[in-house]
mmCIF file of C-alpha atoms in Angstrom:
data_model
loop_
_atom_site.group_PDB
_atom_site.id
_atom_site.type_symbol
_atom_site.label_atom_id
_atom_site.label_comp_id
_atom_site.label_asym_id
_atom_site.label_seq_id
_atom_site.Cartn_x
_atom_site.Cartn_y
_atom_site.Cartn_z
ATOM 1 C CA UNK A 1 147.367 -154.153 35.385
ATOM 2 C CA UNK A 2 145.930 -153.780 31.617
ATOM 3 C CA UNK A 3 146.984 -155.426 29.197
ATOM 4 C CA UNK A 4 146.490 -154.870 25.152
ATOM 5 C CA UNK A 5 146.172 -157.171 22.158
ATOM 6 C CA UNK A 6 147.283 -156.493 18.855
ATOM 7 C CA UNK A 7 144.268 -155.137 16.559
ATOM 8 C CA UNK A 8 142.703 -157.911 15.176
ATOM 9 C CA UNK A 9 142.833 -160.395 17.932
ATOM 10 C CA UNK A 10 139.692 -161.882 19.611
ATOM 11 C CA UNK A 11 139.639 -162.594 23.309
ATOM 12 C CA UNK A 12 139.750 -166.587 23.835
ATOM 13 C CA UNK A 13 140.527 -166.905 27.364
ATOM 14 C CA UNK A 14 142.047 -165.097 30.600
ATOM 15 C CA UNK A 15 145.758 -165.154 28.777
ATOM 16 C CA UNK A 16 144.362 -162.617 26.506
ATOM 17 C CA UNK A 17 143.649 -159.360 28.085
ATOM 18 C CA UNK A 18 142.479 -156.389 25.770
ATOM 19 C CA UNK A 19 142.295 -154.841 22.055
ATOM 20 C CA UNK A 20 141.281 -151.837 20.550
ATOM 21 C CA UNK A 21 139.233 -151.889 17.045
ATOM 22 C CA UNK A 22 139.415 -148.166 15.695
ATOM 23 C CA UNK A 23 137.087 -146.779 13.222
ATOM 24 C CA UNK A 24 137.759 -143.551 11.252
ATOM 25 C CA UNK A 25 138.638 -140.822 13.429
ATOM 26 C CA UNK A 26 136.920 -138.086 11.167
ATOM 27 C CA UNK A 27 133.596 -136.882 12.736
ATOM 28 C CA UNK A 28 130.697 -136.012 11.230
ATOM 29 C CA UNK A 29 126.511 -135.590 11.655
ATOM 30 C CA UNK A 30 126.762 -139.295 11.679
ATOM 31 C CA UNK A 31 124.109 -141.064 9.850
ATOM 32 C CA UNK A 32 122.699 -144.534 10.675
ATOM 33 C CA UNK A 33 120.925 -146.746 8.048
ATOM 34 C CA UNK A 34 117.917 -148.767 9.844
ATOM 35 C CA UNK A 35 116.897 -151.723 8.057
ATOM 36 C CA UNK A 36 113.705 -151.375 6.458
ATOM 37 C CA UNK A 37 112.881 -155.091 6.953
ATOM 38 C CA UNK A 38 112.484 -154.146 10.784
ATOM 39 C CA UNK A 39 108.142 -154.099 11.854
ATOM 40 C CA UNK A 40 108.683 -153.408 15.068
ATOM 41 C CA UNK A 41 108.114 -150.402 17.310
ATOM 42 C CA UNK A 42 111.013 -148.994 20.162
ATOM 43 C CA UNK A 43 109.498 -148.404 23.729
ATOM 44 C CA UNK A 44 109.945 -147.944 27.320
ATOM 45 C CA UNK A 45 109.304 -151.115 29.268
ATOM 46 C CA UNK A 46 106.394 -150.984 31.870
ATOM 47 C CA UNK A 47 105.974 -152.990 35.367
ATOM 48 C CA UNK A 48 103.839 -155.761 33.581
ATOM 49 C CA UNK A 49 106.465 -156.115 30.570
ATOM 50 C CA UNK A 50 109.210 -158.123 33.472
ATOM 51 C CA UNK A 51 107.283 -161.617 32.983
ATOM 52 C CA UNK A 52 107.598 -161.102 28.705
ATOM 53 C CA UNK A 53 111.190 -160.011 28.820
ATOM 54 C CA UNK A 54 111.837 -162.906 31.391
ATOM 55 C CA UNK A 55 110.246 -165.450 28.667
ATOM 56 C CA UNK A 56 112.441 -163.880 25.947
ATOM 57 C CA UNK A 57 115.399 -164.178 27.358
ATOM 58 C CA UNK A 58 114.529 -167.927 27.930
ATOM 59 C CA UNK A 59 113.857 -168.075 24.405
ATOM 60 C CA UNK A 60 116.570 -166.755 22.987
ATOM 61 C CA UNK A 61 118.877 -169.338 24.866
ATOM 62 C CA UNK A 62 122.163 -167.562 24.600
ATOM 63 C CA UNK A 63 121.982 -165.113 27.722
ATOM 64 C CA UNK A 64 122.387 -165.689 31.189
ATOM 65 C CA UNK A 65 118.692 -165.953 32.760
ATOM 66 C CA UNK A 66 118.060 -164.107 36.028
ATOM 67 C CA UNK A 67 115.352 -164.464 37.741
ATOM 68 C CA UNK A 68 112.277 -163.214 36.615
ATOM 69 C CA UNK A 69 112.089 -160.492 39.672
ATOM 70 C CA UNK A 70 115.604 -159.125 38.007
ATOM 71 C CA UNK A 71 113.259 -158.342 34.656
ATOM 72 C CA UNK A 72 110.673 -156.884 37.089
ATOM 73 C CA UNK A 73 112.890 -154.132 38.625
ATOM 74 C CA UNK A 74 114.727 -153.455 35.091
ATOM 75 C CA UNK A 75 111.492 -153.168 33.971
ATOM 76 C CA UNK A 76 109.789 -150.545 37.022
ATOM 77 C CA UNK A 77 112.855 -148.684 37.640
ATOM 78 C CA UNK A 78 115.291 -148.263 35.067
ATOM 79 C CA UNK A 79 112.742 -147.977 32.463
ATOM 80 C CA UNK A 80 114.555 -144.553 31.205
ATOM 81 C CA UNK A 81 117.795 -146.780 30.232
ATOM 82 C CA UNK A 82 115.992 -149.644 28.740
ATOM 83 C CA UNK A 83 114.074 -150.416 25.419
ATOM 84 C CA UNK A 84 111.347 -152.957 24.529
ATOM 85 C CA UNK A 85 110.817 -153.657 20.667
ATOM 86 C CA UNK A 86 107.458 -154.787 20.008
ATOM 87 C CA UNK A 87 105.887 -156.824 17.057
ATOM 88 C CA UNK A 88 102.667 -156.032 15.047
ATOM 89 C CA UNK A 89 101.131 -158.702 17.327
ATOM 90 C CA UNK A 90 101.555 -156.810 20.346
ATOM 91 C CA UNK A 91 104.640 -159.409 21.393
ATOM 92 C CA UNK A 92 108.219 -158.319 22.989
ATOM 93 C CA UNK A 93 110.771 -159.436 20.574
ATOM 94 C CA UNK A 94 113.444 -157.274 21.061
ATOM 95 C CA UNK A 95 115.230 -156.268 24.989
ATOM 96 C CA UNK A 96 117.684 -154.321 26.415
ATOM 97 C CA UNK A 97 118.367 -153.523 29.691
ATOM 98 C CA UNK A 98 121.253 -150.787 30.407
ATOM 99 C CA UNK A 99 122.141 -148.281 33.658
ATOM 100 C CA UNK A 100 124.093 -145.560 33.685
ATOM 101 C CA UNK A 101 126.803 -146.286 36.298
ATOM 102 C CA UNK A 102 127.142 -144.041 39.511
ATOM 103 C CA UNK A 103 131.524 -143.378 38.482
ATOM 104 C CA UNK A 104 131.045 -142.716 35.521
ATOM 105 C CA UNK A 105 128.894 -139.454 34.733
ATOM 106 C CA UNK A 106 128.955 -139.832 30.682
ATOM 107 C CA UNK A 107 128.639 -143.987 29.885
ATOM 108 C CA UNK A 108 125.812 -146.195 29.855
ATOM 109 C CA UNK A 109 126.569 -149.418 30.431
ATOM 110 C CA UNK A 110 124.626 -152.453 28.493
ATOM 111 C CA UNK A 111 123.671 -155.084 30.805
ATOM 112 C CA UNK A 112 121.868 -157.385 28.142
ATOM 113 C CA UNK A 113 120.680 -157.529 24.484
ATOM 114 C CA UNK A 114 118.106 -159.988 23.767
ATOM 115 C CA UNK A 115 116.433 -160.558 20.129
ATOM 116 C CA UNK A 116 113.548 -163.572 19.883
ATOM 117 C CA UNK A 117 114.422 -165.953 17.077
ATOM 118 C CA UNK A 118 111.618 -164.815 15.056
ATOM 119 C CA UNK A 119 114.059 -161.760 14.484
ATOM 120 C CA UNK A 120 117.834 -162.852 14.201
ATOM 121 C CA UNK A 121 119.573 -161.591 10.983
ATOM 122 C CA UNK A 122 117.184 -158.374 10.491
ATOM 123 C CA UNK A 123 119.660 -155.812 12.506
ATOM 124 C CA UNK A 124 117.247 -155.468 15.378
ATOM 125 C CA UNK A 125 119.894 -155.634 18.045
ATOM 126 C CA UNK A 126 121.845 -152.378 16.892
ATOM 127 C CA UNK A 127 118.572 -150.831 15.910
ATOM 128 C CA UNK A 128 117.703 -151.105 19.948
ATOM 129 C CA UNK A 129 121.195 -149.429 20.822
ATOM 130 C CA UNK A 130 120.146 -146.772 17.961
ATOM 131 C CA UNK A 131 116.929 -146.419 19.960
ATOM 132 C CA UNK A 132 118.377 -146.413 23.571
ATOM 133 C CA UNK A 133 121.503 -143.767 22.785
ATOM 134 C CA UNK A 134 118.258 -141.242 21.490
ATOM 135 C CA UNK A 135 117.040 -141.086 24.654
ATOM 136 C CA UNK A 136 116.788 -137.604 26.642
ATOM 137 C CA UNK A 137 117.855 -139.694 29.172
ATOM 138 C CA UNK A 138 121.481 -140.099 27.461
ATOM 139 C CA UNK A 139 121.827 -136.996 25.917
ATOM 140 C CA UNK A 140 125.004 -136.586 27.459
ATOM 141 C CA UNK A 141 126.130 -140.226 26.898
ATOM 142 C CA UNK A 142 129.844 -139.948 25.196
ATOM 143 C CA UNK A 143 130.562 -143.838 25.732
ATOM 144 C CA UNK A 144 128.593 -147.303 25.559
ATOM 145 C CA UNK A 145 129.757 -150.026 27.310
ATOM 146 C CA UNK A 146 129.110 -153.936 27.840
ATOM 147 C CA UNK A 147 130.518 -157.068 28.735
ATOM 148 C CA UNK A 148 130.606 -160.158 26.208
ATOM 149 C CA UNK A 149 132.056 -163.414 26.722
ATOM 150 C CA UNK A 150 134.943 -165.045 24.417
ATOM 151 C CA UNK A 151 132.345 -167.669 22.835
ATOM 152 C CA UNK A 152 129.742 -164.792 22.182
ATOM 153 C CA UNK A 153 130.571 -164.086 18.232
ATOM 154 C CA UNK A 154 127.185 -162.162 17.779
ATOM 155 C CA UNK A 155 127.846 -159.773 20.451
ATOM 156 C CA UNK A 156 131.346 -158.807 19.482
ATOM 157 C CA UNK A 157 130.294 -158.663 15.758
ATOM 158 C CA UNK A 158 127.324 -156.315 17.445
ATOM 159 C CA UNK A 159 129.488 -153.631 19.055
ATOM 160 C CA UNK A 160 131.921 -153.861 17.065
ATOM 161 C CA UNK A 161 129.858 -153.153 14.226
ATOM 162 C CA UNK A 162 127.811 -149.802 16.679
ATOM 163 C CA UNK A 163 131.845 -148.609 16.872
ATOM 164 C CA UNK A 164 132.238 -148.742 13.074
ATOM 165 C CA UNK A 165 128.779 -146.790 12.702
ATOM 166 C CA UNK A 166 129.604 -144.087 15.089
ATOM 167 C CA UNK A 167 132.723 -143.682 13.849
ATOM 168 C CA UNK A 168 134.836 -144.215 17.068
ATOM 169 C CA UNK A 169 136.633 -146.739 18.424
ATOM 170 C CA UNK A 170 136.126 -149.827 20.447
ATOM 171 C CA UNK A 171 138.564 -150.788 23.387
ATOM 172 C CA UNK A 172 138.546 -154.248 24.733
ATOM 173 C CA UNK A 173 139.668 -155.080 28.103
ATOM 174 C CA UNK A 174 138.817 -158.263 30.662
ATOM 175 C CA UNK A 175 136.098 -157.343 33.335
ATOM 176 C CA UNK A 176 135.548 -160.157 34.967
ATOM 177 C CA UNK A 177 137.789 -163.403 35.345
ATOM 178 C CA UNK A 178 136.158 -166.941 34.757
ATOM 179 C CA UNK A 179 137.312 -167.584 38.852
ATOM 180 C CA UNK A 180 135.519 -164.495 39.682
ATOM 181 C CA UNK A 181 132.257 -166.683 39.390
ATOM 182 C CA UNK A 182 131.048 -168.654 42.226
ATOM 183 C CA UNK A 183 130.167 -171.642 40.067
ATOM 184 C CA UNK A 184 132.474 -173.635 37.166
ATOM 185 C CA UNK A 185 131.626 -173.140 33.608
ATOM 186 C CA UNK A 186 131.148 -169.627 33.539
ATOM 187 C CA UNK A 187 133.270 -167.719 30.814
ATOM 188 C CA UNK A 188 135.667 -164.843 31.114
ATOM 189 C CA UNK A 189 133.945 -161.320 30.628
ATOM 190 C CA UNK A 190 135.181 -158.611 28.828
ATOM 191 C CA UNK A 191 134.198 -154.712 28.426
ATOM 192 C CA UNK A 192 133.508 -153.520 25.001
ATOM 193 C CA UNK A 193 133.993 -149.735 25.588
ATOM 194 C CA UNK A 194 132.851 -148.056 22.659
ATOM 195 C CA UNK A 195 133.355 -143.938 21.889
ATOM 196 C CA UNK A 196 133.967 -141.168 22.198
ATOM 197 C CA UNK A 197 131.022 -140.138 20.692
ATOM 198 C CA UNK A 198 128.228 -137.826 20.719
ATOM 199 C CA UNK A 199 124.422 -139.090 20.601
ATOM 200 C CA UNK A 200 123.397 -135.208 19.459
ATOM 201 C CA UNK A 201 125.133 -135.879 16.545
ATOM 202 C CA UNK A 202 123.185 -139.716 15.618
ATOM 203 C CA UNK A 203 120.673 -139.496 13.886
ATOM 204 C CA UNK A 204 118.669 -142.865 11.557
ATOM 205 C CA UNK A 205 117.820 -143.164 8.135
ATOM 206 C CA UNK A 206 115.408 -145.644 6.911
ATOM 207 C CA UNK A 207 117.010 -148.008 3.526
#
């Protein structure tokens, strides 16, 4: 059975159960400001990206690794629902993998968002959400969703913060139960479910 928190409250462990952050329900053509600071470009991954998204994932240090043949299939076959962010240089700095789940027609679910050191602190992490909800391929995408651990600050500030940009709200609700997971010293999971909202209706403005 669901539970709520009170708005406001931060999931800290599997006592806790769920929350709703709600943005201004007014809609609008809903305009998003991309940092200017950003020199990157947005693109879909290719079959020889796996190995560079695998090694910036290790980088970054604060997602769960898979193994590197995970990367290669994200990579070769849900390229559609995924984004690279490339430097100048030529080098992957920015990931993030997504699907959009089989029972539920209009969501795309965020598996991971990785940004290399070299990048923290610019807003590159929302601007690849920006990117992946222009897609053709979710067009007809009315909710975003993701799991984030309790310890994971960035990533709640991250989706929080998309909810507050599109307007809509964010609900909060566990997933997946620290003794779901085969080994000890995995957290709790929780599902940031963010919209309704329409991706027609997003469009980016440069500062």
């Amino acid at each position: 059975m669901t539970k709520y928190y009170k708005v406001g409250d931060v999931p800290i462990n599997d006592t806790q159960t769920a929350q709703t952050v709600k943005s201004p329900s007014k809609r609008s053509n809903i305009r998003i400001q991309r940092p200017s600071g950003l020199d990157v470009i947005f693109r879909k991954p290719e079959d020889e990206d796996g190995s560079e998204v695998w090694k910036l994932i290790k980088r970054a240090g604060v997602l769960d690794l898979n193994s590197p043949y995970s990367y290669l299939m994200l990579c070769k076959f849900f390229s559609e629902t995924c984004v690279i962010a490339q430097d100048k240089n030529g080098k992957v700095v920015g990931f993030v993998s997504a699907f959009r789940p089989q029972t539920t027609e209009d969501t795309i679910f965020v598996w991971q968002v990785a940004v290399d050191t070299s990048q923290r602190g610019k807003g590159l992490g929302k601007a690849l959400l920006r990117s992946l909800l222009s897609r053709d391929s979710c067009a007809d995408v009315r909710y975003l969703e993701a799991t984030v651990s309790p310890s994971n600050i960035p990533s709640q500030s991250l989706f929080k913060g998309l909810a507050k940009d599109l307007e809509t709200q964010c609900d909060i609700s566990e997933c997946f139960s620290e003794n779901m997971f085969p080994e000890h010293g995995h957290e709790s999971e929780w599902t940031y479910r963010i919209g309704p909202f329409k991706t027609k209706e997003i469009t980016e403005e440069v500062l």
